[in-house]
PDB file of C-alpha atoms in Angstrom:
ATOM      1  CA  MET A   1      57.750  55.343  91.585  1.00  0.00           C
ATOM      2  CA  LEU A   2      58.573  56.383  96.120  1.00  0.00           C
ATOM      3  CA  ILE A   3      56.475  58.772  97.243  1.00  0.00           C
ATOM      4  CA  ILE A   4      58.557  60.382 100.412  1.00  0.00           C
ATOM      5  CA  PRO A   5      56.567  62.011 103.275  1.00  0.00           C
ATOM      6  CA  ALA A   6      58.006  66.032 103.460  1.00  0.00           C
ATOM      7  CA  ILE A   7      58.839  66.211 107.630  1.00  0.00           C
ATOM      8  CA  ASP A   8      58.788  70.942 107.505  1.00  0.00           C
ATOM      9  CA  LEU A   9      60.885  71.391 110.967  1.00  0.00           C
ATOM     10  CA  LYS A  10      59.898  75.146 111.802  1.00  0.00           C
ATOM     11  CA  ASP A  11      60.827  76.320 116.052  1.00  0.00           C
ATOM     12  CA  GLY A  12      60.840  72.243 116.395  1.00  0.00           C
ATOM     13  CA  GLN A  13      57.754  71.479 115.372  1.00  0.00           C
ATOM     14  CA  CYS A  14      56.291  70.277 112.202  1.00  0.00           C
ATOM     15  CA  VAL A  15      54.686  72.695 109.954  1.00  0.00           C
ATOM     16  CA  ARG A  16      53.711  73.121 106.216  1.00  0.00           C
ATOM     17  CA  LEU A  17      54.200  76.935 104.397  1.00  0.00           C
ATOM     18  CA  LYS A  18      52.477  77.407 101.383  1.00  0.00           C
ATOM     19  CA  GLN A  19      54.072  78.913  99.020  1.00  0.00           C
ATOM     20  CA  GLY A  20      57.378  78.859 101.415  1.00  0.00           C
ATOM     21  CA  LEU A  21      56.753  81.980 103.445  1.00  0.00           C
ATOM     22  CA  MET A  22      57.131  81.595 107.210  1.00  0.00           C
ATOM     23  CA  GLU A  23      54.283  83.773 107.667  1.00  0.00           C
ATOM     24  CA  GLN A  24      51.802  81.368 106.483  1.00  0.00           C
ATOM     25  CA  ALA A  25      53.178  77.993 108.786  1.00  0.00           C
ATOM     26  CA  THR A  26      49.992  75.129 109.633  1.00  0.00           C
ATOM     27  CA  VAL A  27      51.379  73.408 112.433  1.00  0.00           C
ATOM     28  CA  PHE A  28      50.700  70.191 112.353  1.00  0.00           C
ATOM     29  CA  SER A  29      52.917  68.160 115.722  1.00  0.00           C
ATOM     30  CA  GLU A  30      54.970  68.843 117.860  1.00  0.00           C
ATOM     31  CA  HIS A  31      56.722  65.947 117.948  1.00  0.00           C
ATOM     32  CA  PRO A  32      58.146  65.463 114.302  1.00  0.00           C
ATOM     33  CA  ALA A  33      60.138  61.540 116.055  1.00  0.00           C
ATOM     34  CA  ALA A  34      56.601  60.972 116.184  1.00  0.00           C
ATOM     35  CA  MET A  35      55.176  61.858 112.710  1.00  0.00           C
ATOM     36  CA  ALA A  36      58.463  60.366 111.159  1.00  0.00           C
ATOM     37  CA  ARG A  37      57.796  57.310 113.564  1.00  0.00           C
ATOM     38  CA  HIS A  38      53.856  57.129 111.990  1.00  0.00           C
ATOM     39  CA  TRP A  39      55.158  57.830 108.283  1.00  0.00           C
ATOM     40  CA  LEU A  40      57.706  54.689 108.770  1.00  0.00           C
ATOM     41  CA  ASP A  41      54.453  52.501 110.818  1.00  0.00           C
ATOM     42  CA  LEU A  42      52.414  53.516 107.438  1.00  0.00           C
ATOM     43  CA  GLY A  43      54.845  52.435 104.800  1.00  0.00           C
ATOM     44  CA  ALA A  44      57.184  55.151 103.802  1.00  0.00           C
ATOM     45  CA  ARG A  45      60.754  54.247 102.222  1.00  0.00           C
ATOM     46  CA  ARG A  46      62.166  57.720 102.505  1.00  0.00           C
ATOM     47  CA  LEU A  47      61.842  60.609 104.584  1.00  0.00           C
ATOM     48  CA  HIS A  48      62.211  64.086 103.397  1.00  0.00           C
ATOM     49  CA  LEU A  49      63.138  66.398 105.954  1.00  0.00           C
ATOM     50  CA  VAL A  50      63.737  70.587 105.850  1.00  0.00           C
ATOM     51  CA  ASP A  51      65.244  72.813 108.212  1.00  0.00           C
ATOM     52  CA  LEU A  52      62.741  76.013 107.983  1.00  0.00           C
ATOM     53  CA  ASN A  53      64.552  78.155 110.013  1.00  0.00           C
ATOM     54  CA  GLY A  54      67.792  77.262 108.539  1.00  0.00           C
ATOM     55  CA  ALA A  55      66.778  77.876 105.238  1.00  0.00           C
ATOM     56  CA  PHE A  56      66.431  81.639 106.286  1.00  0.00           C
ATOM     57  CA  ALA A  57      69.500  81.710 108.401  1.00  0.00           C
ATOM     58  CA  GLY A  58      72.056  80.249 106.629  1.00  0.00           C
ATOM     59  CA  LYS A  59      72.977  77.065 108.450  1.00  0.00           C
ATOM     60  CA  PRO A  60      71.293  74.665 110.657  1.00  0.00           C
ATOM     61  CA  LYS A  61      68.393  75.748 113.805  1.00  0.00           C
ATOM     62  CA  ASN A  62      66.219  72.561 114.516  1.00  0.00           C
ATOM     63  CA  GLU A  63      69.078  69.929 115.152  1.00  0.00           C
ATOM     64  CA  SER A  64      67.595  68.587 118.610  1.00  0.00           C
ATOM     65  CA  ALA A  65      64.581  67.641 115.944  1.00  0.00           C
ATOM     66  CA  ILE A  66      66.108  66.460 113.553  1.00  0.00           C
ATOM     67  CA  LYS A  67      68.684  64.202 115.827  1.00  0.00           C
ATOM     68  CA  ALA A  68      65.307  62.701 117.849  1.00  0.00           C
ATOM     69  CA  ILE A  69      64.131  61.656 114.014  1.00  0.00           C
ATOM     70  CA  LEU A  70      67.274  60.127 113.179  1.00  0.00           C
ATOM     71  CA  GLN A  71      67.065  57.891 116.628  1.00  0.00           C
ATOM     72  CA  GLU A  72      63.664  57.381 116.043  1.00  0.00           C
ATOM     73  CA  VAL A  73      63.976  55.668 112.384  1.00  0.00           C
ATOM     74  CA  GLY A  74      67.523  54.125 112.910  1.00  0.00           C
ATOM     75  CA  ASP A  75      68.833  52.532 109.829  1.00  0.00           C
ATOM     76  CA  GLU A  76      65.815  51.655 108.647  1.00  0.00           C
ATOM     77  CA  ILE A  77      65.487  54.106 105.823  1.00  0.00           C
ATOM     78  CA  PRO A  78      67.390  57.035 104.349  1.00  0.00           C
ATOM     79  CA  VAL A  79      66.482  60.959 105.716  1.00  0.00           C
ATOM     80  CA  GLN A  80      67.758  63.328 103.440  1.00  0.00           C
ATOM     81  CA  LEU A  81      67.917  66.577 104.559  1.00  0.00           C
ATOM     82  CA  GLY A  82      67.415  70.099 103.495  1.00  0.00           C
ATOM     83  CA  GLY A  83      67.728  73.732 104.846  1.00  0.00           C
ATOM     84  CA  GLY A  84      70.283  76.277 105.318  1.00  0.00           C
ATOM     85  CA  ILE A  85      73.777  73.481 104.471  1.00  0.00           C
ATOM     86  CA  ARG A  86      76.279  75.891 103.162  1.00  0.00           C
ATOM     87  CA  ASP A  87      79.776  74.567 103.659  1.00  0.00           C
ATOM     88  CA  LEU A  88      81.328  71.149 104.081  1.00  0.00           C
ATOM     89  CA  ASP A  89      81.853  70.608 107.269  1.00  0.00           C
ATOM     90  CA  THR A  90      78.424  71.696 108.186  1.00  0.00           C
ATOM     91  CA  ILE A  91      76.932  68.740 105.440  1.00  0.00           C
ATOM     92  CA  GLU A  92      79.910  65.989 107.740  1.00  0.00           C
ATOM     93  CA  ARG A  93      77.886  66.811 110.211  1.00  0.00           C
ATOM     94  CA  CYS A  94      74.220  66.338 109.586  1.00  0.00           C
ATOM     95  CA  LEU A  95      75.779  62.575 107.658  1.00  0.00           C
ATOM     96  CA  ASP A  96      78.027  61.606 110.894  1.00  0.00           C
ATOM     97  CA  ASP A  97      74.898  61.795 112.706  1.00  0.00           C
ATOM     98  CA  GLY A  98      72.815  59.345 109.997  1.00  0.00           C
ATOM     99  CA  ILE A  99      71.840  61.203 107.939  1.00  0.00           C
ATOM    100  CA  SER A 100      71.410  60.407 103.868  1.00  0.00           C
ATOM    101  CA  TYR A 101      71.739  62.986 101.431  1.00  0.00           C
ATOM    102  CA  VAL A 102      72.228  66.182 102.523  1.00  0.00           C
ATOM    103  CA  ILE A 103      70.293  68.719  99.963  1.00  0.00           C
ATOM    104  CA  ILE A 104      72.072  71.726  99.015  1.00  0.00           C
ATOM    105  CA  GLY A 105      69.404  74.936  97.628  1.00  0.00           C
ATOM    106  CA  THR A 106      70.613  78.488  97.274  1.00  0.00           C
ATOM    107  CA  ALA A 107      74.046  77.446  98.093  1.00  0.00           C
ATOM    108  CA  ALA A 108      73.833  75.249  94.924  1.00  0.00           C
ATOM    109  CA  ILE A 109      73.413  78.676  92.967  1.00  0.00           C
ATOM    110  CA  LYS A 110      75.189  81.017  95.018  1.00  0.00           C
ATOM    111  CA  ASN A 111      78.642  79.316  95.574  1.00  0.00           C
ATOM    112  CA  PRO A 112      78.948  76.477  93.222  1.00  0.00           C
ATOM    113  CA  GLY A 113      81.958  76.033  93.414  1.00  0.00           C
ATOM    114  CA  PHE A 114      80.965  75.038  97.173  1.00  0.00           C
ATOM    115  CA  LEU A 115      78.489  72.098  95.313  1.00  0.00           C
ATOM    116  CA  HIS A 116      81.629  70.655  93.445  1.00  0.00           C
ATOM    117  CA  ASP A 117      83.300  70.336  96.510  1.00  0.00           C
ATOM    118  CA  ALA A 118      80.583  68.742  97.821  1.00  0.00           C
ATOM    119  CA  CYS A 119      80.430  66.420  95.284  1.00  0.00           C
ATOM    120  CA  GLY A 120      83.972  65.384  94.842  1.00  0.00           C
ATOM    121  CA  ALA A 121      83.912  65.214  99.000  1.00  0.00           C
ATOM    122  CA  PHE A 122      80.670  63.376  99.163  1.00  0.00           C
ATOM    123  CA  PRO A 123      80.514  61.353  95.996  1.00  0.00           C
ATOM    124  CA  GLY A 124      76.508  59.749  95.542  1.00  0.00           C
ATOM    125  CA  HIS A 125      75.391  61.775  99.103  1.00  0.00           C
ATOM    126  CA  ILE A 126      74.760  65.260  97.495  1.00  0.00           C
ATOM    127  CA  ILE A 127      70.477  66.508  95.974  1.00  0.00           C
ATOM    128  CA  VAL A 128      70.375  69.839  94.523  1.00  0.00           C
ATOM    129  CA  GLY A 129      67.379  71.159  95.313  1.00  0.00           C
ATOM    130  CA  LEU A 130      65.849  72.871  92.643  1.00  0.00           C
ATOM    131  CA  ASP A 131      63.077  75.966  92.854  1.00  0.00           C
ATOM    132  CA  ALA A 132      61.561  77.551  90.271  1.00  0.00           C
ATOM    133  CA  LYS A 133      58.727  79.464  88.814  1.00  0.00           C
ATOM    134  CA  ASP A 134      57.828  79.560  85.474  1.00  0.00           C
ATOM    135  CA  GLY A 135      61.101  78.044  84.573  1.00  0.00           C
ATOM    136  CA  LYS A 136      63.641  80.017  86.027  1.00  0.00           C
ATOM    137  CA  VAL A 137      65.117  79.495  89.319  1.00  0.00           C
ATOM    138  CA  ALA A 138      63.747  80.706  92.688  1.00  0.00           C
ATOM    139  CA  THR A 139      66.564  80.979  96.192  1.00  0.00           C
ATOM    140  CA  ASP A 140      66.736  82.501  99.923  1.00  0.00           C
ATOM    141  CA  GLY A 141      63.595  80.330 100.876  1.00  0.00           C
ATOM    142  CA  TRP A 142      61.985  80.997  97.409  1.00  0.00           C
ATOM    143  CA  SER A 143      61.883  85.066  98.197  1.00  0.00           C
ATOM    144  CA  LYS A 144      64.027  85.825  94.691  1.00  0.00           C
ATOM    145  CA  LEU A 145      63.328  84.976  91.174  1.00  0.00           C
ATOM    146  CA  THR A 146      66.610  84.747  89.459  1.00  0.00           C
ATOM    147  CA  GLY A 147      67.623  84.925  85.510  1.00  0.00           C
ATOM    148  CA  HIS A 148      68.782  81.325  85.193  1.00  0.00           C
ATOM    149  CA  ASP A 149      67.488  78.707  83.576  1.00  0.00           C
ATOM    150  CA  VAL A 150      66.156  75.635  85.374  1.00  0.00           C
ATOM    151  CA  VAL A 151      67.382  72.836  82.573  1.00  0.00           C
ATOM    152  CA  ASP A 152      70.876  74.666  81.955  1.00  0.00           C
ATOM    153  CA  LEU A 153      71.548  74.679  85.727  1.00  0.00           C
ATOM    154  CA  ALA A 154      70.694  71.072  86.734  1.00  0.00           C
ATOM    155  CA  ARG A 155      72.578  70.064  83.958  1.00  0.00           C
ATOM    156  CA  LYS A 156      75.615  72.154  84.884  1.00  0.00           C
ATOM    157  CA  TYR A 157      75.112  70.150  88.556  1.00  0.00           C
ATOM    158  CA  GLU A 158      74.902  66.708  87.254  1.00  0.00           C
ATOM    159  CA  ASP A 159      78.654  67.465  84.886  1.00  0.00           C
ATOM    160  CA  TYR A 160      79.424  68.149  89.069  1.00  0.00           C
ATOM    161  CA  GLY A 161      78.223  64.729  89.813  1.00  0.00           C
ATOM    162  CA  VAL A 162      75.357  64.981  91.639  1.00  0.00           C
ATOM    163  CA  GLU A 163      73.382  62.340  93.226  1.00  0.00           C
ATOM    164  CA  SER A 164      69.627  63.367  91.824  1.00  0.00           C
ATOM    165  CA  ILE A 165      67.660  66.983  91.437  1.00  0.00           C
ATOM    166  CA  ILE A 166      64.513  67.755  93.529  1.00  0.00           C
ATOM    167  CA  TYR A 167      62.213  70.290  91.166  1.00  0.00           C
ATOM    168  CA  THR A 168      59.844  71.858  93.053  1.00  0.00           C
ATOM    169  CA  ASP A 169      57.337  74.106  91.472  1.00  0.00           C
ATOM    170  CA  ILE A 170      57.103  77.041  93.994  1.00  0.00           C
ATOM    171  CA  GLY A 171      53.377  78.154  92.590  1.00  0.00           C
ATOM    172  CA  ARG A 172      52.041  74.932  93.256  1.00  0.00           C
ATOM    173  CA  ASP A 173      53.689  74.233  96.555  1.00  0.00           C
ATOM    174  CA  GLY A 174      51.136  73.810  99.253  1.00  0.00           C
ATOM    175  CA  MET A 175      48.369  75.100  97.140  1.00  0.00           C
ATOM    176  CA  LEU A 176      47.185  71.401  96.616  1.00  0.00           C
ATOM    177  CA  SER A 177      47.154  72.376  92.795  1.00  0.00           C
ATOM    178  CA  GLY A 178      48.368  69.355  91.463  1.00  0.00           C
ATOM    179  CA  VAL A 179      51.777  68.636  90.097  1.00  0.00           C
ATOM    180  CA  ASN A 180      53.815  70.240  87.025  1.00  0.00           C
ATOM    181  CA  ILE A 181      53.927  67.162  85.304  1.00  0.00           C
ATOM    182  CA  GLU A 182      55.613  68.827  81.473  1.00  0.00           C
ATOM    183  CA  ALA A 183      57.689  71.253  83.673  1.00  0.00           C
ATOM    184  CA  THR A 184      59.010  68.173  85.735  1.00  0.00           C
ATOM    185  CA  VAL A 185      58.999  65.982  82.337  1.00  0.00           C
ATOM    186  CA  ARG A 186      60.704  68.621  81.038  1.00  0.00           C
ATOM    187  CA  LEU A 187      63.861  68.030  83.349  1.00  0.00           C
ATOM    188  CA  ALA A 188      63.957  64.867  83.748  1.00  0.00           C
ATOM    189  CA  GLN A 189      64.598  64.462  80.129  1.00  0.00           C
ATOM    190  CA  ALA A 190      67.288  66.648  80.299  1.00  0.00           C
ATOM    191  CA  LEU A 191      69.030  64.655  82.461  1.00  0.00           C
ATOM    192  CA  SER A 192      70.763  61.253  82.807  1.00  0.00           C
ATOM    193  CA  ILE A 193      70.001  62.002  86.842  1.00  0.00           C
ATOM    194  CA  PRO A 194      67.309  61.293  88.461  1.00  0.00           C
ATOM    195  CA  VAL A 195      64.093  64.041  89.186  1.00  0.00           C
ATOM    196  CA  ILE A 196      62.300  64.254  92.252  1.00  0.00           C
ATOM    197  CA  ALA A 197      59.193  65.835  91.509  1.00  0.00           C
ATOM    198  CA  SER A 198      58.069  68.707  94.546  1.00  0.00           C
ATOM    199  CA  GLY A 199      54.950  70.364  94.808  1.00  0.00           C
ATOM    200  CA  GLY A 200      51.424  70.163  94.955  1.00  0.00           C
ATOM    201  CA  LEU A 201      51.039  66.227  94.873  1.00  0.00           C
ATOM    202  CA  SER A 202      47.054  66.188  95.973  1.00  0.00           C
ATOM    203  CA  SER A 203      45.243  62.936  95.322  1.00  0.00           C
ATOM    204  CA  VAL A 204      46.224  59.777  94.040  1.00  0.00           C
ATOM    205  CA  GLU A 205      45.258  61.048  90.748  1.00  0.00           C
ATOM    206  CA  ASP A 206      48.462  62.658  90.560  1.00  0.00           C
ATOM    207  CA  VAL A 207      50.198  59.902  91.488  1.00  0.00           C
ATOM    208  CA  LYS A 208      49.337  57.964  88.074  1.00  0.00           C
ATOM    209  CA  LYS A 209      50.150  60.621  86.025  1.00  0.00           C
ATOM    210  CA  LEU A 210      53.494  60.823  88.252  1.00  0.00           C
ATOM    211  CA  CYS A 211      53.222  56.835  87.679  1.00  0.00           C
ATOM    212  CA  ALA A 212      52.730  57.144  83.628  1.00  0.00           C
ATOM    213  CA  VAL A 213      55.966  59.600  83.134  1.00  0.00           C
ATOM    214  CA  GLU A 214      58.451  57.876  85.352  1.00  0.00           C
ATOM    215  CA  HIS A 215      60.132  56.499  82.115  1.00  0.00           C
ATOM    216  CA  GLU A 216      61.293  59.523  81.537  1.00  0.00           C
ATOM    217  CA  GLY A 217      63.291  59.475  85.100  1.00  0.00           C
ATOM    218  CA  ILE A 218      61.445  60.554  87.535  1.00  0.00           C
ATOM    219  CA  VAL A 219      61.889  58.335  90.344  1.00  0.00           C
ATOM    220  CA  ALA A 220      59.670  59.423  93.119  1.00  0.00           C
ATOM    221  CA  SER A 221      57.559  62.638  94.113  1.00  0.00           C
ATOM    222  CA  ILE A 222      57.718  64.261  97.345  1.00  0.00           C
ATOM    223  CA  ALA A 223      54.151  64.164  99.792  1.00  0.00           C
ATOM    224  CA  GLY A 224      53.657  66.903 102.243  1.00  0.00           C
ATOM    225  CA  ARG A 225      50.497  69.564 102.806  1.00  0.00           C
ATOM    226  CA  ALA A 226      47.648  67.361 101.005  1.00  0.00           C
ATOM    227  CA  ILE A 227      49.194  63.493 103.420  1.00  0.00           C
ATOM    228  CA  TYR A 228      48.428  66.247 106.216  1.00  0.00           C
ATOM    229  CA  ASP A 229      45.187  67.447 106.322  1.00  0.00           C
ATOM    230  CA  GLY A 230      44.270  64.108 104.486  1.00  0.00           C
ATOM    231  CA  THR A 231      43.580  65.287 101.125  1.00  0.00           C
ATOM    232  CA  LEU A 232      45.732  62.449  99.899  1.00  0.00           C
ATOM    233  CA  ASP A 233      45.981  59.008 101.741  1.00  0.00           C
ATOM    234  CA  PHE A 234      49.486  58.591 102.214  1.00  0.00           C
ATOM    235  CA  LYS A 235      49.364  54.599 102.065  1.00  0.00           C
ATOM    236  CA  ALA A 236      46.854  54.613  99.243  1.00  0.00           C
ATOM    237  CA  ALA A 237      49.695  56.661  97.389  1.00  0.00           C
ATOM    238  CA  GLN A 238      52.685  54.437  98.150  1.00  0.00           C
ATOM    239  CA  GLU A 239      50.178  51.166  97.168  1.00  0.00           C
ATOM    240  CA  SER A 240      49.133  52.643  93.528  1.00  0.00           C
ATOM    241  CA  ALA A 241      52.753  53.927  92.632  1.00  0.00           C
ATOM    242  CA  ASP A 242      53.545  50.504  93.854  1.00  0.00           C
ATOM    243  CA  GLN A 243      51.049  48.381  91.332  1.00  0.00           C
ATOM    244  CA  ALA A 244      51.691  50.840  88.670  1.00  0.00           C
ATOM    245  CA  GLY A 245      55.172  50.402  88.474  1.00  0.00           C
ATOM    246  CA  ARG A 246      54.600  46.110  88.736  1.00  0.00           C
TER     247      ARG A 246
END
């Protein structure tokens, strides 16, 4: 199981939000590329970038910070990026810049035709991010709750050919309250593509619980606030996951 450090970008800085609220941002670093190097040096095997401004604006807004991170990381590890990716040209530009996986969130729900086209044009590079509360999918930076069922949508996207699904329980994200294992397992059991858990990872105990259900198809977990404020030791978390996988 991979533990994937998240680098959330707002106004060129590395921040964390509480439950997706832009006004609840804590700045953790003014140098995102240095933060990327920090996680790399601690043994990260993939990075998760989110362009928060882009997610709200509907187009990338932190491109210089993203390029600096990619330059720092080189081809050492894959980097996945989400936030404001709404057209094929943007996906192509991201992949040309060195992004390995592009995450489509709101646009997947609002414009399934776009997602279908993206999977056809860039096979193996498209991840869908599904953010949900009580089993229902949220869009627009979590500001709108839809009537869509997470499992139903994920199955549809699997048919389109997405590489994997990132599942975030938005009631827990940034709250350090533990991963919603039950809901994540339910989703993974319904799919044959990998599921990446997100939201609430806060302790090595959480990592062990996730590793215990890895066989269901949960291949990774994204770590955010906990690794920044020290609640979770990233290196210890990845080592614990590696040991569980042996």
